[in-house]
mmCIF file of C-alpha atoms in Angstrom:
data_model
loop_
_atom_site.group_PDB
_atom_site.id
_atom_site.type_symbol
_atom_site.label_atom_id
_atom_site.label_comp_id
_atom_site.label_asym_id
_atom_site.label_seq_id
_atom_site.Cartn_x
_atom_site.Cartn_y
_atom_site.Cartn_z
ATOM 1 C CA MET A 30 -62.908 56.154 -26.660
ATOM 2 C CA ASN A 31 -59.626 54.927 -24.537
ATOM 3 C CA PRO A 32 -59.562 51.212 -23.870
ATOM 4 C CA LEU A 33 -57.736 51.289 -21.195
ATOM 5 C CA ARG A 34 -59.824 53.071 -18.812
ATOM 6 C CA ASN A 35 -62.901 51.367 -20.002
ATOM 7 C CA ARG A 36 -60.973 48.191 -19.222
ATOM 8 C CA ARG A 37 -60.191 49.509 -15.502
ATOM 9 C CA ALA A 38 -63.777 51.115 -15.181
ATOM 10 C CA THR A 39 -65.183 47.299 -15.741
ATOM 11 C CA VAL A 40 -62.474 46.090 -13.250
ATOM 12 C CA ALA A 41 -62.669 48.838 -10.599
ATOM 13 C CA VAL A 42 -66.921 47.790 -10.200
ATOM 14 C CA ALA A 43 -65.600 44.011 -9.760
ATOM 15 C CA ALA A 44 -63.461 45.690 -7.519
ATOM 16 C CA ALA A 45 -65.493 46.890 -4.979
ATOM 17 C CA VAL A 46 -67.037 43.236 -4.595
ATOM 18 C CA VAL A 47 -62.991 42.086 -3.986
ATOM 19 C CA LEU A 48 -62.532 44.507 -1.159
ATOM 20 C CA SER A 49 -65.103 43.806 0.455
ATOM 21 C CA PHE A 50 -63.612 40.254 1.252
ATOM 22 C CA THR A 51 -60.526 40.838 1.795
ATOM 23 C CA SER A 52 -58.440 43.767 3.275
ATOM 24 C CA ALA A 53 -55.888 43.952 -0.151
ATOM 25 C CA GLY A 54 -56.298 46.941 -2.258
ATOM 26 C CA PHE A 55 -56.521 45.767 -5.691
ATOM 27 C CA ALA A 56 -58.595 43.115 -8.101
ATOM 28 C CA HIS A 57 -57.304 41.019 -11.183
ATOM 29 C CA GLY A 58 -58.760 41.374 -14.102
ATOM 30 C CA ALA A 59 -59.987 39.094 -16.611
ATOM 31 C CA ALA A 60 -56.806 38.280 -17.605
ATOM 32 C CA GLY A 61 -55.282 38.774 -14.301
ATOM 33 C CA ALA A 62 -53.374 41.779 -14.811
ATOM 34 C CA LEU A 63 -53.508 43.433 -11.345
ATOM 35 C CA GLN A 64 -55.487 47.031 -11.127
ATOM 36 C CA HIS A 65 -54.484 50.192 -9.287
ATOM 37 C CA ASP A 66 -56.894 52.744 -8.477
ATOM 38 C CA ASP A 67 -54.457 55.133 -10.181
ATOM 39 C CA ASN A 68 -57.202 57.472 -11.843
ATOM 40 C CA GLY A 69 -56.665 56.672 -15.316
ATOM 41 C CA LYS A 70 -52.744 56.487 -14.790
ATOM 42 C CA ILE A 71 -50.723 54.066 -17.021
ATOM 43 C CA THR A 72 -47.719 52.432 -15.094
ATOM 44 C CA ILE A 73 -45.362 51.597 -17.234
ATOM 45 C CA GLY A 74 -41.481 50.019 -16.464
ATOM 46 C CA ILE A 75 -38.245 51.466 -18.549
ATOM 47 C CA LYS A 76 -34.620 50.992 -17.767
ATOM 48 C CA PHE A 77 -33.672 53.600 -14.730
ATOM 49 C CA ASP A 78 -29.761 53.574 -15.565
ATOM 50 C CA GLN A 79 -29.229 53.327 -19.609
ATOM 51 C CA PRO A 80 -28.474 56.415 -21.849
ATOM 52 C CA GLY A 81 -29.638 56.054 -24.988
ATOM 53 C CA ILE A 82 -32.011 53.483 -24.181
ATOM 54 C CA GLY A 83 -33.972 54.422 -20.434
ATOM 55 C CA LEU A 84 -32.324 57.409 -18.039
ATOM 56 C CA LYS A 85 -34.307 58.557 -15.194
ATOM 57 C CA THR A 86 -32.008 62.176 -15.081
ATOM 58 C CA PRO A 87 -30.969 64.091 -12.064
ATOM 59 C CA ASP A 88 -33.930 65.918 -12.715
ATOM 60 C CA GLY A 89 -36.762 64.052 -12.750
ATOM 61 C CA THR A 90 -37.061 63.167 -16.639
ATOM 62 C CA TYR A 91 -36.572 60.448 -18.458
ATOM 63 C CA THR A 92 -35.003 60.087 -21.643
ATOM 64 C CA GLY A 93 -34.186 57.232 -24.449
ATOM 65 C CA PHE A 94 -35.073 54.927 -26.657
ATOM 66 C CA ASP A 95 -37.286 53.403 -24.856
ATOM 67 C CA VAL A 96 -38.699 55.571 -23.078
ATOM 68 C CA ASP A 97 -40.006 57.409 -26.977
ATOM 69 C CA VAL A 98 -41.219 54.402 -28.137
ATOM 70 C CA ALA A 99 -43.004 53.460 -25.151
ATOM 71 C CA LYS A 100 -44.171 57.431 -24.340
ATOM 72 C CA TYR A 101 -45.779 56.856 -28.122
ATOM 73 C CA VAL A 102 -47.875 53.429 -27.437
ATOM 74 C CA ALA A 103 -49.164 55.389 -24.464
ATOM 75 C CA LYS A 104 -50.916 58.002 -26.872
ATOM 76 C CA GLN A 105 -51.929 55.065 -28.765
ATOM 77 C CA LEU A 106 -53.807 54.127 -26.003
ATOM 78 C CA GLY A 107 -55.309 56.701 -24.570
ATOM 79 C CA HIS A 108 -52.519 58.172 -22.162
ATOM 80 C CA ASP A 109 -50.498 61.727 -22.411
ATOM 81 C CA PRO A 110 -47.810 62.021 -20.262
ATOM 82 C CA SER A 111 -48.637 63.414 -17.425
ATOM 83 C CA GLU A 112 -51.022 60.550 -17.049
ATOM 84 C CA ILE A 113 -48.091 57.935 -17.242
ATOM 85 C CA VAL A 114 -46.594 56.701 -13.925
ATOM 86 C CA TRP A 115 -42.947 55.323 -14.587
ATOM 87 C CA LYS A 116 -41.192 52.489 -12.945
ATOM 88 C CA GLU A 117 -38.090 51.146 -13.104
ATOM 89 C CA ALA A 118 -37.710 47.552 -15.088
ATOM 90 C CA LYS A 119 -33.885 45.941 -13.787
ATOM 91 C CA SER A 120 -33.586 42.935 -15.935
ATOM 92 C CA ALA A 121 -33.764 40.470 -12.931
ATOM 93 C CA ASP A 122 -36.797 42.373 -11.944
ATOM 94 C CA ARG A 123 -39.147 42.312 -15.233
ATOM 95 C CA GLU A 124 -41.161 39.259 -15.352
ATOM 96 C CA THR A 125 -41.387 39.633 -11.768
ATOM 97 C CA LEU A 126 -43.066 43.175 -12.298
ATOM 98 C CA LEU A 127 -45.764 41.873 -15.377
ATOM 99 C CA GLN A 128 -46.783 38.324 -13.100
ATOM 100 C CA ARG A 129 -47.442 40.748 -10.141
ATOM 101 C CA GLY A 130 -49.643 43.360 -11.779
ATOM 102 C CA ASP A 131 -47.138 46.068 -11.374
ATOM 103 C CA VAL A 132 -46.959 47.532 -13.860
ATOM 104 C CA ASP A 133 -48.515 47.802 -17.640
ATOM 105 C CA PHE A 134 -46.578 47.128 -20.157
ATOM 106 C CA ILE A 135 -42.425 46.939 -19.613
ATOM 107 C CA ALA A 136 -40.725 48.360 -22.538
ATOM 108 C CA ALA A 137 -36.856 48.167 -21.070
ATOM 109 C CA SER A 138 -34.317 46.311 -23.512
ATOM 110 C CA TYR A 139 -36.252 43.417 -22.885
ATOM 111 C CA SER A 140 -35.204 40.773 -25.524
ATOM 112 C CA ILE A 141 -37.607 38.047 -26.407
ATOM 113 C CA THR A 142 -36.624 35.011 -25.702
ATOM 114 C CA PRO A 143 -38.219 31.722 -25.306
ATOM 115 C CA LYS A 144 -37.155 30.834 -21.548
ATOM 116 C CA ARG A 145 -39.254 34.106 -21.251
ATOM 117 C CA ALA A 146 -41.982 34.149 -23.332
ATOM 118 C CA GLU A 147 -42.385 31.434 -20.871
ATOM 119 C CA LYS A 148 -44.240 33.392 -18.349
ATOM 120 C CA VAL A 149 -44.872 37.044 -20.135
ATOM 121 C CA ASP A 150 -46.411 37.678 -23.382
ATOM 122 C CA PHE A 151 -44.266 39.963 -25.738
ATOM 123 C CA ALA A 152 -45.590 42.910 -28.195
ATOM 124 C CA GLY A 153 -43.458 43.466 -31.312
ATOM 125 C CA PRO A 154 -40.649 43.236 -31.534
ATOM 126 C CA TYR A 155 -39.481 46.751 -32.129
ATOM 127 C CA LEU A 156 -35.994 46.987 -32.533
ATOM 128 C CA LEU A 157 -33.503 43.961 -33.617
ATOM 129 C CA ALA A 158 -29.658 44.538 -31.980
ATOM 130 C CA HIS A 159 -26.948 42.733 -31.873
ATOM 131 C CA GLN A 160 -23.592 42.290 -29.733
ATOM 132 C CA ASP A 161 -21.558 44.426 -30.459
ATOM 133 C CA VAL A 162 -18.713 46.231 -29.506
ATOM 134 C CA LEU A 163 -17.217 49.635 -28.394
ATOM 135 C CA ILE A 164 -13.333 50.998 -29.506
ATOM 136 C CA ARG A 165 -11.527 53.815 -29.430
ATOM 137 C CA ALA A 166 -12.670 56.091 -32.506
ATOM 138 C CA ASP A 167 -9.013 55.804 -32.954
ATOM 139 C CA ASP A 168 -8.500 51.953 -33.362
ATOM 140 C CA ASP A 169 -7.616 49.959 -35.850
ATOM 141 C CA SER A 170 -6.730 47.152 -34.509
ATOM 142 C CA ILE A 171 -9.993 45.463 -33.838
ATOM 143 C CA LYS A 172 -11.611 45.033 -37.162
ATOM 144 C CA LYS A 173 -13.366 41.677 -37.102
ATOM 145 C CA PRO A 174 -14.089 40.153 -34.411
ATOM 146 C CA SER A 175 -11.265 37.466 -33.941
ATOM 147 C CA ASP A 176 -9.119 40.250 -32.963
ATOM 148 C CA LEU A 177 -10.441 40.520 -29.977
ATOM 149 C CA ASN A 178 -8.007 37.669 -28.983
ATOM 150 C CA ASN A 179 -4.989 39.442 -26.307
ATOM 151 C CA LYS A 180 -7.655 42.317 -25.936
ATOM 152 C CA LYS A 181 -8.714 43.621 -22.685
ATOM 153 C CA LEU A 182 -13.061 43.670 -23.420
ATOM 154 C CA CYS A 183 -15.275 45.092 -20.462
ATOM 155 C CA SER A 184 -18.571 43.798 -19.365
ATOM 156 C CA VAL A 185 -20.513 44.086 -16.406
ATOM 157 C CA THR A 186 -20.323 41.445 -13.805
ATOM 158 C CA GLY A 187 -22.693 39.376 -14.206
ATOM 159 C CA SER A 188 -23.292 39.248 -17.929
ATOM 160 C CA THR A 189 -22.879 37.433 -20.131
ATOM 161 C CA SER A 190 -22.132 39.057 -23.762
ATOM 162 C CA ALA A 191 -17.703 39.085 -22.541
ATOM 163 C CA GLN A 192 -18.267 35.280 -21.988
ATOM 164 C CA ASN A 193 -19.748 34.252 -24.937
ATOM 165 C CA VAL A 194 -17.197 36.286 -27.055
ATOM 166 C CA LYS A 195 -14.293 34.136 -25.318
ATOM 167 C CA ASP A 196 -16.588 30.993 -25.388
ATOM 168 C CA LYS A 197 -17.501 30.979 -28.695
ATOM 169 C CA ILE A 198 -15.405 33.775 -31.112
ATOM 170 C CA ALA A 199 -12.457 35.312 -29.199
ATOM 171 C CA PRO A 200 -10.465 32.445 -27.204
ATOM 172 C CA ASP A 201 -7.494 34.390 -25.919
ATOM 173 C CA ALA A 202 -9.825 37.728 -24.696
ATOM 174 C CA GLN A 203 -8.881 38.912 -21.607
ATOM 175 C CA LEU A 204 -12.145 39.524 -19.422
ATOM 176 C CA GLN A 205 -12.483 42.671 -17.052
ATOM 177 C CA GLU A 206 -15.583 42.869 -15.284
ATOM 178 C CA TYR A 207 -17.303 46.298 -13.918
ATOM 179 C CA GLY A 208 -20.045 47.330 -12.161
ATOM 180 C CA GLY A 209 -21.712 49.504 -14.440
ATOM 181 C CA TYR A 210 -21.169 50.214 -18.422
ATOM 182 C CA SER A 211 -20.211 53.698 -17.441
ATOM 183 C CA GLU A 212 -16.990 52.620 -15.666
ATOM 184 C CA CYS A 213 -16.567 50.338 -18.702
ATOM 185 C CA LEU A 214 -16.277 53.326 -21.124
ATOM 186 C CA THR A 215 -13.927 55.235 -18.521
ATOM 187 C CA GLY A 216 -12.126 52.832 -18.805
ATOM 188 C CA LEU A 217 -11.712 52.362 -23.037
ATOM 189 C CA GLU A 218 -11.442 55.780 -22.670
ATOM 190 C CA ASN A 219 -8.405 55.526 -20.831
ATOM 191 C CA GLY A 220 -7.053 53.043 -22.339
ATOM 192 C CA VAL A 221 -6.973 50.737 -20.027
ATOM 193 C CA ILE A 222 -9.768 48.780 -21.738
ATOM 194 C CA ASP A 223 -9.621 48.144 -25.276
ATOM 195 C CA ALA A 224 -13.049 46.522 -26.197
ATOM 196 C CA VAL A 225 -17.069 47.057 -24.280
ATOM 197 C CA THR A 226 -19.432 44.274 -25.235
ATOM 198 C CA THR A 227 -22.766 44.601 -24.853
ATOM 199 C CA ASP A 228 -26.157 45.234 -27.105
ATOM 200 C CA ASP A 229 -25.359 47.939 -29.875
ATOM 201 C CA SER A 230 -28.225 50.049 -29.085
ATOM 202 C CA ILE A 231 -27.291 49.903 -25.474
ATOM 203 C CA LEU A 232 -23.968 50.837 -27.149
ATOM 204 C CA ALA A 233 -24.886 53.306 -28.762
ATOM 205 C CA GLY A 234 -26.375 55.398 -26.045
ATOM 206 C CA TYR A 235 -23.989 55.219 -24.120
ATOM 207 C CA ALA A 236 -21.189 57.033 -26.470
ATOM 208 C CA ALA A 237 -24.087 59.088 -27.851
ATOM 209 C CA GLN A 238 -24.042 60.726 -24.935
ATOM 210 C CA PRO A 239 -22.212 64.802 -24.669
ATOM 211 C CA GLU A 240 -18.923 63.623 -22.833
ATOM 212 C CA PHE A 241 -18.656 60.919 -24.720
ATOM 213 C CA LYS A 242 -19.306 62.714 -28.532
ATOM 214 C CA GLY A 243 -16.532 61.548 -31.497
ATOM 215 C CA LYS A 244 -14.501 59.089 -28.784
ATOM 216 C CA PHE A 245 -16.370 56.247 -29.903
ATOM 217 C CA LYS A 246 -16.816 53.934 -32.513
ATOM 218 C CA LEU A 247 -19.588 50.407 -32.813
ATOM 219 C CA GLY A 248 -17.389 48.038 -34.319
ATOM 220 C CA GLY A 249 -20.573 46.500 -36.420
ATOM 221 C CA PHE A 250 -20.003 42.826 -35.812
ATOM 222 C CA LYS A 251 -23.536 41.373 -35.255
ATOM 223 C CA MET A 252 -22.366 38.726 -32.699
ATOM 224 C CA SER A 253 -26.235 37.608 -32.306
ATOM 225 C CA ASN A 254 -29.817 38.548 -33.016
ATOM 226 C CA GLU A 255 -31.207 40.752 -29.740
ATOM 227 C CA ASN A 256 -35.384 41.042 -30.236
ATOM 228 C CA TYR A 257 -36.624 43.654 -28.316
ATOM 229 C CA GLY A 258 -40.441 43.470 -27.317
ATOM 230 C CA ILE A 259 -42.952 45.108 -24.816
ATOM 231 C CA GLY A 260 -43.415 42.835 -22.640
ATOM 232 C CA VAL A 261 -47.002 42.354 -21.637
ATOM 233 C CA GLN A 262 -48.783 40.246 -18.595
ATOM 234 C CA LYS A 263 -49.510 36.480 -20.220
ATOM 235 C CA GLY A 264 -52.884 36.661 -22.105
ATOM 236 C CA SER A 265 -53.247 40.655 -21.870
ATOM 237 C CA ASP A 266 -55.646 41.605 -24.445
ATOM 238 C CA LEU A 267 -52.821 45.109 -24.601
ATOM 239 C CA LYS A 268 -50.761 42.912 -26.808
ATOM 240 C CA ALA A 269 -52.767 43.598 -29.795
ATOM 241 C CA GLU A 270 -53.533 47.198 -28.815
ATOM 242 C CA ILE A 271 -49.505 47.319 -28.464
ATOM 243 C CA ASN A 272 -48.713 46.196 -31.783
ATOM 244 C CA THR A 273 -51.074 47.554 -33.653
ATOM 245 C CA ALA A 274 -49.226 50.716 -32.198
ATOM 246 C CA LEU A 275 -45.779 50.300 -33.128
ATOM 247 C CA GLU A 276 -47.186 48.954 -36.699
ATOM 248 C CA LYS A 277 -48.501 53.287 -36.271
ATOM 249 C CA MET A 278 -45.331 54.399 -34.908
ATOM 250 C CA VAL A 279 -42.976 52.709 -38.013
ATOM 251 C CA ALA A 280 -46.002 54.079 -40.937
ATOM 252 C CA ASP A 281 -45.854 57.430 -39.829
ATOM 253 C CA GLY A 282 -42.430 57.580 -39.010
ATOM 254 C CA SER A 283 -41.909 58.159 -35.587
ATOM 255 C CA TRP A 284 -40.743 55.141 -35.059
ATOM 256 C CA GLN A 285 -37.161 56.290 -37.247
ATOM 257 C CA ALA A 286 -37.292 59.482 -35.262
ATOM 258 C CA ALA A 287 -36.306 58.134 -32.117
ATOM 259 C CA VAL A 288 -33.972 55.941 -33.764
ATOM 260 C CA THR A 289 -32.283 58.786 -35.122
ATOM 261 C CA LYS A 290 -32.246 60.803 -32.072
ATOM 262 C CA ASN A 291 -31.286 58.779 -30.097
ATOM 263 C CA PHE A 292 -28.275 56.688 -31.136
ATOM 264 C CA GLY A 293 -27.985 58.972 -34.482
ATOM 265 C CA PRO A 294 -24.597 60.546 -32.606
ATOM 266 C CA ALA A 295 -22.725 57.224 -32.048
ATOM 267 C CA GLY A 296 -23.495 56.240 -35.978
ATOM 268 C CA TYR A 297 -25.537 53.687 -35.193
ATOM 269 C CA GLN A 298 -25.870 51.069 -37.995
ATOM 270 C CA ASN A 299 -29.893 50.206 -37.190
ATOM 271 C CA GLU A 300 -31.604 47.168 -38.591
ATOM 272 C CA PRO A 301 -35.078 48.449 -40.508
ATOM 273 C CA ALA A 302 -38.165 48.461 -37.948
ATOM 274 C CA PRO A 303 -38.775 45.133 -36.896
ATOM 275 C CA LYS A 304 -42.061 43.022 -38.668
ATOM 276 C CA ILE A 305 -44.161 42.807 -35.721
ATOM 277 C CA GLY A 306 -44.456 39.247 -34.283
ATOM 278 C CA VAL A 307 -41.137 38.011 -36.264
ATOM 279 C CA VAL A 308 -38.154 36.612 -33.990
ATOM 280 C CA VAL A 309 -34.981 36.845 -35.443
ATOM 281 C CA GLN A 310 -33.400 33.715 -34.567
#
């Protein structure tokens, strides 16, 4: 039985009534979720530009750990990959996408925070990541966070990661802001940059790409805790169903297989699968 389709079938009846009073082509369900007439498809928000996490490839396919998690969850909800509509979920847009009902759920390196939890609900967490640094594989000068003093530290424009390091750990770090992590990694490869900082899972995803194989290593510094959750609309009954799916993914070995597949080439030392509902501060 497909619980998500059953819910939509029920809402479809209500939608027919609503459409007689409005020109809008959608209706709101009991939980306030926007229900599209999408022939049984499920719409999932992911990142399109994070290798190893969520990436839209030139041939139009989607790869990454979040993609594998989302596919597994969708399967448990009764949807084959062919029934998934992928939608880009940029960091600044995630809450809005859920509140408008543009997506059924979001798996997009989406850290659970109290501020975000005021606007949306989270299933999970399904991954415990940490802020870390990526350095050249042959660089032995950065062995601890304080070694970042006087080093050129790169992060993307608008990110708080590098500033956090400068404010709390290495006040003499020389911050460099680039437009994207790919630019940071090019600078790191060429010696213009000494280290790149963001979540270790994101760094591992980039470092695992074929063109960077063997060139970089993670510092393993664990400078923060980032609990990745799957975002759903506030009050959605999907939260419980997704949690059940995540527990099954861990139990049958699919979770660890996805970690190894997407992050393994970078030497990523992942934390054990987190307990559902336990957010590590």
